[in-house]
Coordinates of C-alpha atoms in Angstrom, one line a residue:
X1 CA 0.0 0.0 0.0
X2 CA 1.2 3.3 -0.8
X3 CA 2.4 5.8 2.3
X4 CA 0.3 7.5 3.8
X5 CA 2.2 10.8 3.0
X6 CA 2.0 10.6 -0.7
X7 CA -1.8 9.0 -0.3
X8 CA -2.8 12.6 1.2
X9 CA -1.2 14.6 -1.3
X10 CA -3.3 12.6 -3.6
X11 CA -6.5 13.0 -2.0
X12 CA -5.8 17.0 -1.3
X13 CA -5.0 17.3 -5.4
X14 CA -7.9 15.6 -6.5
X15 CA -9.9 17.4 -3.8
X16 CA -8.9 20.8 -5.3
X17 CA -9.2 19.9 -9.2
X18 CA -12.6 18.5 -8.1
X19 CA -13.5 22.2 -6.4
X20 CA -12.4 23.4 -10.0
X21 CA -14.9 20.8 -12.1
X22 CA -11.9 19.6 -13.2
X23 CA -13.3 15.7 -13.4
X24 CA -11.2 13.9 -16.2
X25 CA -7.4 15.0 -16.7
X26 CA -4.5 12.6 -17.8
X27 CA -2.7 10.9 -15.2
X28 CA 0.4 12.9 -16.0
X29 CA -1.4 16.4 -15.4
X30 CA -1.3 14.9 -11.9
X31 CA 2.0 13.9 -11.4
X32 CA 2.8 17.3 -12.3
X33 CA 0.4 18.9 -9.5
X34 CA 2.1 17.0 -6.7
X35 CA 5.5 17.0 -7.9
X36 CA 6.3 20.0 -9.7
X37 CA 8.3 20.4 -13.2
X38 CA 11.1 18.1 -13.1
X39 CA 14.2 19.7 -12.0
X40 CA 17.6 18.2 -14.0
X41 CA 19.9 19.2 -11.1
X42 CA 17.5 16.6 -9.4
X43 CA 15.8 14.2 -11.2
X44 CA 17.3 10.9 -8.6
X45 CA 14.7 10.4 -7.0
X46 CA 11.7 11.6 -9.3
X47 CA 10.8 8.3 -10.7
X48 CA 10.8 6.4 -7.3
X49 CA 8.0 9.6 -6.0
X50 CA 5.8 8.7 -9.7
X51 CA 5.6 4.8 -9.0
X52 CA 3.9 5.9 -5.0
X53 CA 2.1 8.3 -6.8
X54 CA 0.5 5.9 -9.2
X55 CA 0.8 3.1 -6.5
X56 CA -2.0 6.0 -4.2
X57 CA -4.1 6.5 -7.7
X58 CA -4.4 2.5 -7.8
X59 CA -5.9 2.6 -4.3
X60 CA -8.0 5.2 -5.0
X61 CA -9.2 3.2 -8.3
X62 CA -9.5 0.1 -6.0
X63 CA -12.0 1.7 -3.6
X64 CA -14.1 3.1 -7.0
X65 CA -13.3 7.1 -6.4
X66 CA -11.3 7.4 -9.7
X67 CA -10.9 5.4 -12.9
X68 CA -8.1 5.1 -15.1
X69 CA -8.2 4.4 -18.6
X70 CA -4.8 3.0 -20.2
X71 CA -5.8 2.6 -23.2
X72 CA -5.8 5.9 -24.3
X73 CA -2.1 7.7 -24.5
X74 CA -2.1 9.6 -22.3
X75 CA -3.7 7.6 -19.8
X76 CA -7.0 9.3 -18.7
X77 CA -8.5 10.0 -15.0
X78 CA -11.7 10.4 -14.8
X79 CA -13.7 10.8 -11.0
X80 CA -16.9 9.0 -9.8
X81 CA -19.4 10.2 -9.0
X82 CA -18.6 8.6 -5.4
X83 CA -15.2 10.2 -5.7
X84 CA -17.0 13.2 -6.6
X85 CA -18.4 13.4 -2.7
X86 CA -15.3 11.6 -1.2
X87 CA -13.1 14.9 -2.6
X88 CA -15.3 17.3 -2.5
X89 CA -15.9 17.2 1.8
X90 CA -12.0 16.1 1.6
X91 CA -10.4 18.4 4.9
X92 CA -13.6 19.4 6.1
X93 CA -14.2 19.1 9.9
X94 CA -17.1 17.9 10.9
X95 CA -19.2 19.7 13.7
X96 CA -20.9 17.4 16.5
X97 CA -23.0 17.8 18.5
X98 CA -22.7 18.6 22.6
X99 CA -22.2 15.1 24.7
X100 CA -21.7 13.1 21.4
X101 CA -19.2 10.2 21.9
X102 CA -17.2 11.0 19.3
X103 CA -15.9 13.5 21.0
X104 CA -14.2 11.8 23.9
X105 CA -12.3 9.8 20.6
X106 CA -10.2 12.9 19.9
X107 CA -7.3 14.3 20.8
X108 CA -6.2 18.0 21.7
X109 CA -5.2 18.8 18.5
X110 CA -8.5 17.5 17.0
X111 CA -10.4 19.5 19.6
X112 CA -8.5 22.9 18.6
X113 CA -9.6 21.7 14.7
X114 CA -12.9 20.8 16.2
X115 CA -13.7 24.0 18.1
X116 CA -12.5 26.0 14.9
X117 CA -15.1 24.7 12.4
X118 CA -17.3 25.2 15.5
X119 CA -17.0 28.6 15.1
X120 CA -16.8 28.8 11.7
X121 CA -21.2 27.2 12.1
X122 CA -21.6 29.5 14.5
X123 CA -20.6 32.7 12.4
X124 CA -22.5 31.6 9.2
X125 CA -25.7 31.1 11.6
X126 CA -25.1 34.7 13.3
X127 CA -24.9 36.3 9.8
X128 CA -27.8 34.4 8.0
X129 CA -30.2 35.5 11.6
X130 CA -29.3 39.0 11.5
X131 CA -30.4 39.2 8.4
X132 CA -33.8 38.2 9.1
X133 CA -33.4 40.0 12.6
X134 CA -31.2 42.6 12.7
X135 CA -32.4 44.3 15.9
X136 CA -32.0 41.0 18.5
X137 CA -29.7 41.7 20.9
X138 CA -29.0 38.1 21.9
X139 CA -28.0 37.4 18.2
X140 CA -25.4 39.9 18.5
X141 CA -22.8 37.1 20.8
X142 CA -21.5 33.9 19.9
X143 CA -22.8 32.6 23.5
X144 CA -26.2 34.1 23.4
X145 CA -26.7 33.2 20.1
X146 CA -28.2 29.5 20.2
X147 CA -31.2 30.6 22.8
X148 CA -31.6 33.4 20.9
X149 CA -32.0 31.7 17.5
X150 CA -34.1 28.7 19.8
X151 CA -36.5 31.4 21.0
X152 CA -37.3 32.6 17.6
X153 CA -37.8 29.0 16.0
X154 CA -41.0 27.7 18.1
X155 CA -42.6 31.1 18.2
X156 CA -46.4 30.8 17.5
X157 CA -46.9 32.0 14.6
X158 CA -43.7 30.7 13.6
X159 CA -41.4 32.8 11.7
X160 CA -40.8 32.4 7.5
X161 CA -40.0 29.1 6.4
X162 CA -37.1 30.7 4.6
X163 CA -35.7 31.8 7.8
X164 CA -35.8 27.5 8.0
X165 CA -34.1 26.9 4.7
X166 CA -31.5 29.9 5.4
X167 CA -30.2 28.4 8.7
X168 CA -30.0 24.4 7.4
X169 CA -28.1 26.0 4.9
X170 CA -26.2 27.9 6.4
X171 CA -24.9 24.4 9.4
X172 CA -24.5 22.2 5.9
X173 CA -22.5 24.4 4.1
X174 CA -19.8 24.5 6.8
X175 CA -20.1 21.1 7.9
X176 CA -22.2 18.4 6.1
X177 CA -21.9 15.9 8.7
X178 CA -23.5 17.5 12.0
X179 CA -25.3 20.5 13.2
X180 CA -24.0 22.2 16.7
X181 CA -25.5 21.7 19.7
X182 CA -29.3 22.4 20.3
X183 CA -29.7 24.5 16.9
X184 CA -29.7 20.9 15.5
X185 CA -31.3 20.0 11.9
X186 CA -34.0 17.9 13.9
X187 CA -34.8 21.0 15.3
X188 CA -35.1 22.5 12.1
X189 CA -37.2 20.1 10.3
X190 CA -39.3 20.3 13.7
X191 CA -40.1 23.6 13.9
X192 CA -40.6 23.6 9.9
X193 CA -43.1 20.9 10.7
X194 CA -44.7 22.8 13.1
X195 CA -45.1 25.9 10.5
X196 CA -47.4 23.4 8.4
X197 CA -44.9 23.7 5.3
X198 CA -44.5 20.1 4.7
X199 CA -47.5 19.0 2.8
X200 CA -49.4 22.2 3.3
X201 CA -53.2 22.0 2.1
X202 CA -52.6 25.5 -0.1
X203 CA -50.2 27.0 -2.3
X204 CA -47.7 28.7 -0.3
X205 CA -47.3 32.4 -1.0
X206 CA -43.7 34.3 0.1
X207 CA -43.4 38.2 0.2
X208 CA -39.9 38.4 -1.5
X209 CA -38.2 41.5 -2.6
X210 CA -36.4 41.9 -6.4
X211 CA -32.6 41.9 -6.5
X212 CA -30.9 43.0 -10.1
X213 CA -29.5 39.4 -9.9
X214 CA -30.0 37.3 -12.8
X215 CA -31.0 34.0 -12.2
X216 CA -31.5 30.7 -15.0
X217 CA -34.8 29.6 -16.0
X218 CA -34.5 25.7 -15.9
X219 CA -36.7 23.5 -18.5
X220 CA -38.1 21.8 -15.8
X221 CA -39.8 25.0 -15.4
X222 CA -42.1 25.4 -18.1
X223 CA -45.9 24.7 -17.5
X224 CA -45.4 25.1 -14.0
X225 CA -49.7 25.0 -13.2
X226 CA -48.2 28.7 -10.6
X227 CA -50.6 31.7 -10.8
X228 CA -49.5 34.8 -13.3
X229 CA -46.4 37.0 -12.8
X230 CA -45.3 34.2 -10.0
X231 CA -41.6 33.6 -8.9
X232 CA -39.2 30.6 -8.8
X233 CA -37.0 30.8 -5.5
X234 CA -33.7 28.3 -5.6
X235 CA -31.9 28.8 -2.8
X236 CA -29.6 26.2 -3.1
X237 CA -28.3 27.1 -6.5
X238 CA -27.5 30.7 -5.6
X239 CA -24.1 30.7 -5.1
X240 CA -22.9 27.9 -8.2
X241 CA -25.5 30.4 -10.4
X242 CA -23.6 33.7 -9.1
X243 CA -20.4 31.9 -10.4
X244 CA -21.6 31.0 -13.4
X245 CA -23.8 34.5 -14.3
X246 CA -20.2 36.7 -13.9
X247 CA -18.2 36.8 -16.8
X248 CA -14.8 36.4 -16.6
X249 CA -15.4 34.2 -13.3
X250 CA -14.3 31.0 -13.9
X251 CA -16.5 28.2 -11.2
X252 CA -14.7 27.5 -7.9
X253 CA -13.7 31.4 -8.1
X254 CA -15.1 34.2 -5.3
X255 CA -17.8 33.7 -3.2
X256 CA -21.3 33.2 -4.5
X257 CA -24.1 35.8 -3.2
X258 CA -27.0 34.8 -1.4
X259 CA -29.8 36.9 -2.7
X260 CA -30.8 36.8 -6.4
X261 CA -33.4 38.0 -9.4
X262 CA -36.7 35.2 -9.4
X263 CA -38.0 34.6 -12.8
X264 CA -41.1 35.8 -13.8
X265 CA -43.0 32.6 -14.5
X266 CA -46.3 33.4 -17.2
X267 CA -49.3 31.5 -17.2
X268 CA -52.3 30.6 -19.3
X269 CA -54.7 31.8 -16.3
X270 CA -54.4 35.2 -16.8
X271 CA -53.4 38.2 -19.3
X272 CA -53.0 40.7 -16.4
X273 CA -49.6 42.6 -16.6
X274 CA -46.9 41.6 -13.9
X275 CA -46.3 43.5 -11.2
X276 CA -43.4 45.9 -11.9
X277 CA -40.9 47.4 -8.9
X278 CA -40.8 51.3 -9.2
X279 CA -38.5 53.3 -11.4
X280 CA -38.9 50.2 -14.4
X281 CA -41.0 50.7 -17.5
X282 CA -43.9 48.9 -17.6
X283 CA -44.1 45.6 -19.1
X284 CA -47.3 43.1 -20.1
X285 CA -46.3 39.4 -19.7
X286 CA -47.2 37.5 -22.3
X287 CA -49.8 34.5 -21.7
X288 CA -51.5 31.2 -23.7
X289 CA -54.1 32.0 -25.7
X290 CA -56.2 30.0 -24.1
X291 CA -56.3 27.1 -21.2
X292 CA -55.9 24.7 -24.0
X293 CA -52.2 25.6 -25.2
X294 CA -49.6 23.0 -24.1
X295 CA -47.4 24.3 -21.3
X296 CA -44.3 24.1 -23.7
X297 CA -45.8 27.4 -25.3
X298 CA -45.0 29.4 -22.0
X299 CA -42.7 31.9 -22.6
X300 CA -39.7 33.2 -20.4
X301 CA -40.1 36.9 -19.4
X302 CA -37.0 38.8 -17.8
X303 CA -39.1 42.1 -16.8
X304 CA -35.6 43.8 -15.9
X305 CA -33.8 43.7 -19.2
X306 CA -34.2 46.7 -21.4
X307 CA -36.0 47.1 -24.7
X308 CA -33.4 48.1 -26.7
X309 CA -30.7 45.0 -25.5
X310 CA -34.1 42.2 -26.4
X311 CA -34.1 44.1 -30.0
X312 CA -37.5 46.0 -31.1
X313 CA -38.3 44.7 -34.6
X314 CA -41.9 44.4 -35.0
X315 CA -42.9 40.8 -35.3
X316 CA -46.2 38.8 -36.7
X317 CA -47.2 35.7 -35.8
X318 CA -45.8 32.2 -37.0
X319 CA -47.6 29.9 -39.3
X320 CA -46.6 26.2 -39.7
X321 CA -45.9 24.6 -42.8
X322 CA -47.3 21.5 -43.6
X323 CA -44.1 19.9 -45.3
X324 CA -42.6 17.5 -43.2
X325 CA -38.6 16.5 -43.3
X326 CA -36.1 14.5 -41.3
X327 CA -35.8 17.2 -38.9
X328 CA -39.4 17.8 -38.6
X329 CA -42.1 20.5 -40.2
X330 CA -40.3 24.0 -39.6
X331 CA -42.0 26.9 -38.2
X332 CA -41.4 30.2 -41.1
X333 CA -41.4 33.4 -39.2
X334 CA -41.1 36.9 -40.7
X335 CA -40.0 38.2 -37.3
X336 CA -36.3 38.7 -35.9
X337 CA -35.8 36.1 -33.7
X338 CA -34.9 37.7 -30.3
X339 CA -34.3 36.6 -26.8
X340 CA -37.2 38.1 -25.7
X341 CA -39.7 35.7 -28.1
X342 CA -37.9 32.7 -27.6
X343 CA -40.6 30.7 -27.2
X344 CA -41.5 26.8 -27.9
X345 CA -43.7 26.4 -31.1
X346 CA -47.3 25.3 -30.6
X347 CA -47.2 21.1 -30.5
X348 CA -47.7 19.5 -33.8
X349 CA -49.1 16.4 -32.3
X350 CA -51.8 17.0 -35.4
X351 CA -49.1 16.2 -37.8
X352 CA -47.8 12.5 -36.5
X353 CA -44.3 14.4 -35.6
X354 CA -42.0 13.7 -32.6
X355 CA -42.4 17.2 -31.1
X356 CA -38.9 16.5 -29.4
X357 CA -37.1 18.5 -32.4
X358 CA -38.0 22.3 -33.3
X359 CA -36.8 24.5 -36.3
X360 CA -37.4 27.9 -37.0
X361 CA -35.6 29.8 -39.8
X362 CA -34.5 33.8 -40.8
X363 CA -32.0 34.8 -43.4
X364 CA -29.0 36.8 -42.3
X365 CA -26.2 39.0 -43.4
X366 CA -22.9 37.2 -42.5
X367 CA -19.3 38.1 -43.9
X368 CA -19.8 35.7 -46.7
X369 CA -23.2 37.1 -47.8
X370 CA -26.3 36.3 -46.6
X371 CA -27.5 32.6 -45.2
X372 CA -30.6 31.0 -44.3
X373 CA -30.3 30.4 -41.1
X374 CA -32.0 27.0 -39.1
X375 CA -32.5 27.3 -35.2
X376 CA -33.0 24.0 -33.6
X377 CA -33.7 22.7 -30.2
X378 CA -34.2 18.8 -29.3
X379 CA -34.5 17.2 -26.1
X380 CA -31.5 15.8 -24.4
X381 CA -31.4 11.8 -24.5
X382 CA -31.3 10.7 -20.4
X383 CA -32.5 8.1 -18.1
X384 CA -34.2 8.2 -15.4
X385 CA -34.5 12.6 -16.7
X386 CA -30.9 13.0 -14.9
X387 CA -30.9 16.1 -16.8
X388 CA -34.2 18.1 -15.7
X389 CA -35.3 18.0 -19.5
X390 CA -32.5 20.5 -20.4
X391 CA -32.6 20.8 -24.5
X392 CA -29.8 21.3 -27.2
X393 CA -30.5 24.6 -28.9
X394 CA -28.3 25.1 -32.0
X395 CA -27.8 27.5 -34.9
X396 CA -27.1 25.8 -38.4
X397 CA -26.1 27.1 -41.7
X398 CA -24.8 26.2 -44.9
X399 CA -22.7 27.3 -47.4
X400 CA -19.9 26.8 -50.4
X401 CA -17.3 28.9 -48.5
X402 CA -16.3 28.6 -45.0
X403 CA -17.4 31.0 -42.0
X404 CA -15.4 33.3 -40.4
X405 CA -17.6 34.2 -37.3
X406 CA -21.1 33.6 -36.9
X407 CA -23.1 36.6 -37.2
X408 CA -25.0 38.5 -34.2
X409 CA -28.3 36.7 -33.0
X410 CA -30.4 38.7 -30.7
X411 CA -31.9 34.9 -30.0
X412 CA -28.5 33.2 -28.8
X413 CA -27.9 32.3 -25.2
X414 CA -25.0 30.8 -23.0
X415 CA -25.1 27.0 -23.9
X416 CA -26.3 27.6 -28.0
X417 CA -24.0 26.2 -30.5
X418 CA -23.8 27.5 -33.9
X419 CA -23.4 25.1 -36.8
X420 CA -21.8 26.0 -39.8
X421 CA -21.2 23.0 -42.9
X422 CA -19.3 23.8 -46.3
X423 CA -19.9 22.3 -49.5
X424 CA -16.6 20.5 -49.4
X425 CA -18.1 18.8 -46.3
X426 CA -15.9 20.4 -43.6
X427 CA -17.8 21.4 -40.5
X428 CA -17.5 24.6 -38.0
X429 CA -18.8 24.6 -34.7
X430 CA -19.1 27.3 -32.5
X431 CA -20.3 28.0 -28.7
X432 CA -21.3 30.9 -27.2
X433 CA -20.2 31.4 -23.9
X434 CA -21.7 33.5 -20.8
X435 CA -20.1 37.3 -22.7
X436 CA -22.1 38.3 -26.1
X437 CA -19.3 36.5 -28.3
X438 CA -18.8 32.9 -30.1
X439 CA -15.9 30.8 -29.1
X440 CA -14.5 27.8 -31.7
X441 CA -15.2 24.4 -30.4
X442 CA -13.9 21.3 -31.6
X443 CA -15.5 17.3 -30.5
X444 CA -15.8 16.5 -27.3
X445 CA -15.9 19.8 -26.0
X446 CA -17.2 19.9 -22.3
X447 CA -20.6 21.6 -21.8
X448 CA -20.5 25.1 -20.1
X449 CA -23.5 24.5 -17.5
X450 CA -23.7 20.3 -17.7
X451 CA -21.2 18.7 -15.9
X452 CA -20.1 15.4 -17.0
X453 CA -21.5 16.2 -21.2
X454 CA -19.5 16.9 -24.2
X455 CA -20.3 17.9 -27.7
X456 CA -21.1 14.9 -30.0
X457 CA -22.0 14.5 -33.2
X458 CA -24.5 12.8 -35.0
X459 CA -25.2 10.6 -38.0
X460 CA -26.7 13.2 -39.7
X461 CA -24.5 16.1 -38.7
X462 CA -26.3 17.5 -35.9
X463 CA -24.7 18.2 -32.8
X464 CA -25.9 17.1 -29.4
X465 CA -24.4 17.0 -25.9
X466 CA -24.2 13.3 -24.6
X467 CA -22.5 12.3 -21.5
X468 CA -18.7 11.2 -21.9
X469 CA -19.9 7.5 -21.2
X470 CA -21.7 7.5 -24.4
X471 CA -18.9 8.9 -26.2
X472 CA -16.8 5.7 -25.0
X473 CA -19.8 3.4 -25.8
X474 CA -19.6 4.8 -29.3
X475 CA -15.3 4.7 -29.5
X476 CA -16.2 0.9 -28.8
X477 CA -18.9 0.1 -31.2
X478 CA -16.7 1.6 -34.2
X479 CA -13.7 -0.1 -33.0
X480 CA -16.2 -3.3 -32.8
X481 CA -17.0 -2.7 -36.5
X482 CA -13.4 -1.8 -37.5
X483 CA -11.9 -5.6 -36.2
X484 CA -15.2 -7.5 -37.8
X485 CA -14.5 -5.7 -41.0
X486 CA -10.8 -6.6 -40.6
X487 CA -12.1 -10.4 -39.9
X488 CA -14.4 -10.7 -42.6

């Protein structure tokens, strides 16, 4: 078995690449971390550090937190998902609670580790209370601050469930094992219990205020049956959103926020405008036609973003053509697609179609003259819906010359790929990252928001993001066909 020394340095660099969602990485790239560049004044004993190196990675493999592929040159780490967890609480102390037995187990240097993460709780609960509370007095010390936080928890009425969610939050964050003392998560659930917010008979209304914070609009959230203008609270996503909304941030960088902008959610129950917060310009959201329309037709309204950034070409409404193809009937619009009308098409479950793949198509001016261009959107492929129902969205165009850049699209997000196929057969991709600007992508490129997907591509040309297991089913089935051909 490898020593212990060179068995923690392992652990500590996969626990920081893992912080980075850095989860696949040659072997080498590793080596490298731990050891440094190789020095030729010193290179003696440099081999014997790889081969305890590798001889930790094999024990890591062994109890399933890492696997190595030697096939490929170089060989290729990839983490588990078990791994995943393993690294991630890697060097974290855990908090217990008072009289636990556990305690008694450690030693004084333990205890001094012990009583630091302690504190560390402690701090995160005073800060999340006074911000519900600012005014209580016995919040204000560390040593008043449990029967402070106590007396506020069993009130009748009780206080705002979110006061519930913020404090488990805030105990998990800093240690995921245990919660200190009597502000326990038992107590928690308990008095949340007590507030009737576990199966509650009603829809639960919260007062919230608007914060200029941008926040994503999952696919899991269209349809939602919630009543117009309503708002989508994730708390637990705040701070990996904040990360990912800044530009120029990079994930595993700064501290995530905890407030952040709801989204606007439109439904087919009303046409009454949405409730605006002063100094903003007025704004309708938009609604079904009727109770009829699929929920798919929902549309995402951002009330905060200005007129003049969404684009303010008039637009008419969109009739379907009847001709069917491989990729589906298309929708012809003689609108400007923009952000602010990206919508699903009505379903054409009248036409026999899978209603899994959309097109809609505009011509635009490019550098190479204008192009006819296809924008497409197809379910991801997932099971057990691992993936929330997130969807490929994709540009596509054609042409005899190649592209430069893509042009500007009011309509492109973070996450849409852009398509581009010569006559000659040679394909461009592009992505377009979380700034205004399309970045060149080659295979296998790992998704911006998805962790664990890469860009694939299909029989037919089209790209779609699969999960890097797929990709290595597929390696196999074409070296399958490669030795039977050989064979044969």
């Amino acid at each position: 078995m490898a020593p212990a020394t060179y068995l923690k340095r392992v652990q500590q660099a996969l626990h920081e690449l893992v912080n980075d969602y850095q989860l696949a990485f040659p072997v080498g790239f590793l080596i490298l971390r731990i050891l440094g560049p190789v020095d030729p004044l010193n290179v003696r004993y440099r081999g014997r550090s790889e081969s305890r190196i590798r001889a930790a990675l094999n024990h890591e493999a062994r109890s399933r937190r890492i696997t190595i592929d030697r096939e490929q040159s170089p060989a290729l780490l990839t983490v588990t998902s078990d791994g995943q967890k393993f690294y991630h609480a890697f060097g974290s102390e855990p908090v217990y609670e008072d009289g636990d037995v556990r305690l008694t187990r450690m030693t004084v240097q333990q205890l001094h580790h012990h009583a630091a993460a302690f504190k560390l709780v402690l701090e995160d609960i005073q800060q999340t209370f006074l911000e519900f509370y600012p005014n209580n007095t016995g919040a204000q010390d560390l040593n008043t601050l449990p029967d402070a936080v106590n007396t506020f928890l069993f009130l009748s009425p009780p206080p705002s469930p979110t006061l519930f969610v913020a404090l488990a939050h805030a105990m998990l964050s800093q240690s995921p094992d245990c919660a200190p003392m009597d502000i326990s998560v038992a107590a928690i659930l308990k008095g949340f219990a007590n507030s009737t917010m576990i199966e509650p008979e009603t829809p639960v209304t919260l007062k919230i205020t608007y914060s200029r914070r941008p926040a994503f609009l999952l696919e899991s959230d269209e349809g939602k049956p919630l009543p117009a203008a309503s708002v989508i609270m994730r708390y637990r996503h705040l701070r990996q959103q904040q990360r990912i909304i800044q530009s120029g941030i990079a994930p595993g960088e700064g501290s995530g926020s905890r407030a952040t902008r709801g989204i606007i959610v439109a439904t087919a129950e009303s046409r009454e405008p949405a409730s605006v917060p002063a100094g903003q310009n007025d704004q309708s959201v938009p609604t079904a036609q009727n109770g009829s329309a699929p929920p798919s037709a929902i549309a995402n309204v951002v009330p905060e973003a200005p007129a003049a950034a969404l684009g303010a070409a008039p637009h008419s409404s969109d009739t379907v053509d009847g001709s069917t193809g491989s990729g589906g009937s298309h929708v012809k619009s003689s609108s400007i697609l923009t952000a602010s009308t990206r919508t699903i098409p009505p379903t054409r479950g009248h036409l026999g179609l899978d209603d899994s793949a959309h097109d809609r198509r505009e011509t635009v001016m490019t550098s190479i003259g204008p192009l006819e261009i296809t924008y497409t959107w197809r379910n991801l492929r997932s099971r057990g819906e691992k993936t929330r129902g997130e969807k490929t969205y994709w540009f596509a165009s054609r042409a005899t010359d190649v592209l430069d850049v893509p042009p500007t699209l009011a309509l492109a997000k973070p996450g849409d790929l852009y398509i581009h196929t010569s006559n000659n057969g040679s394909k461009q991709a592009w992505l377009r990252a979380t700034t205004p600007t399309w970045t060149s992508v080659e295979l296998l490129h790992p998704h911006p928001f998805l962790r664990g997907y890469v860009l694939n591509f299909l029989k037919n040309g089209e790209p779609s993001w699969v999960t890097k297991d797929t990709v290595r089913t597929y390696m196999g089935r074409i070296e399958k066909r490669k030795r039977e051909a050989k064979k044969g």
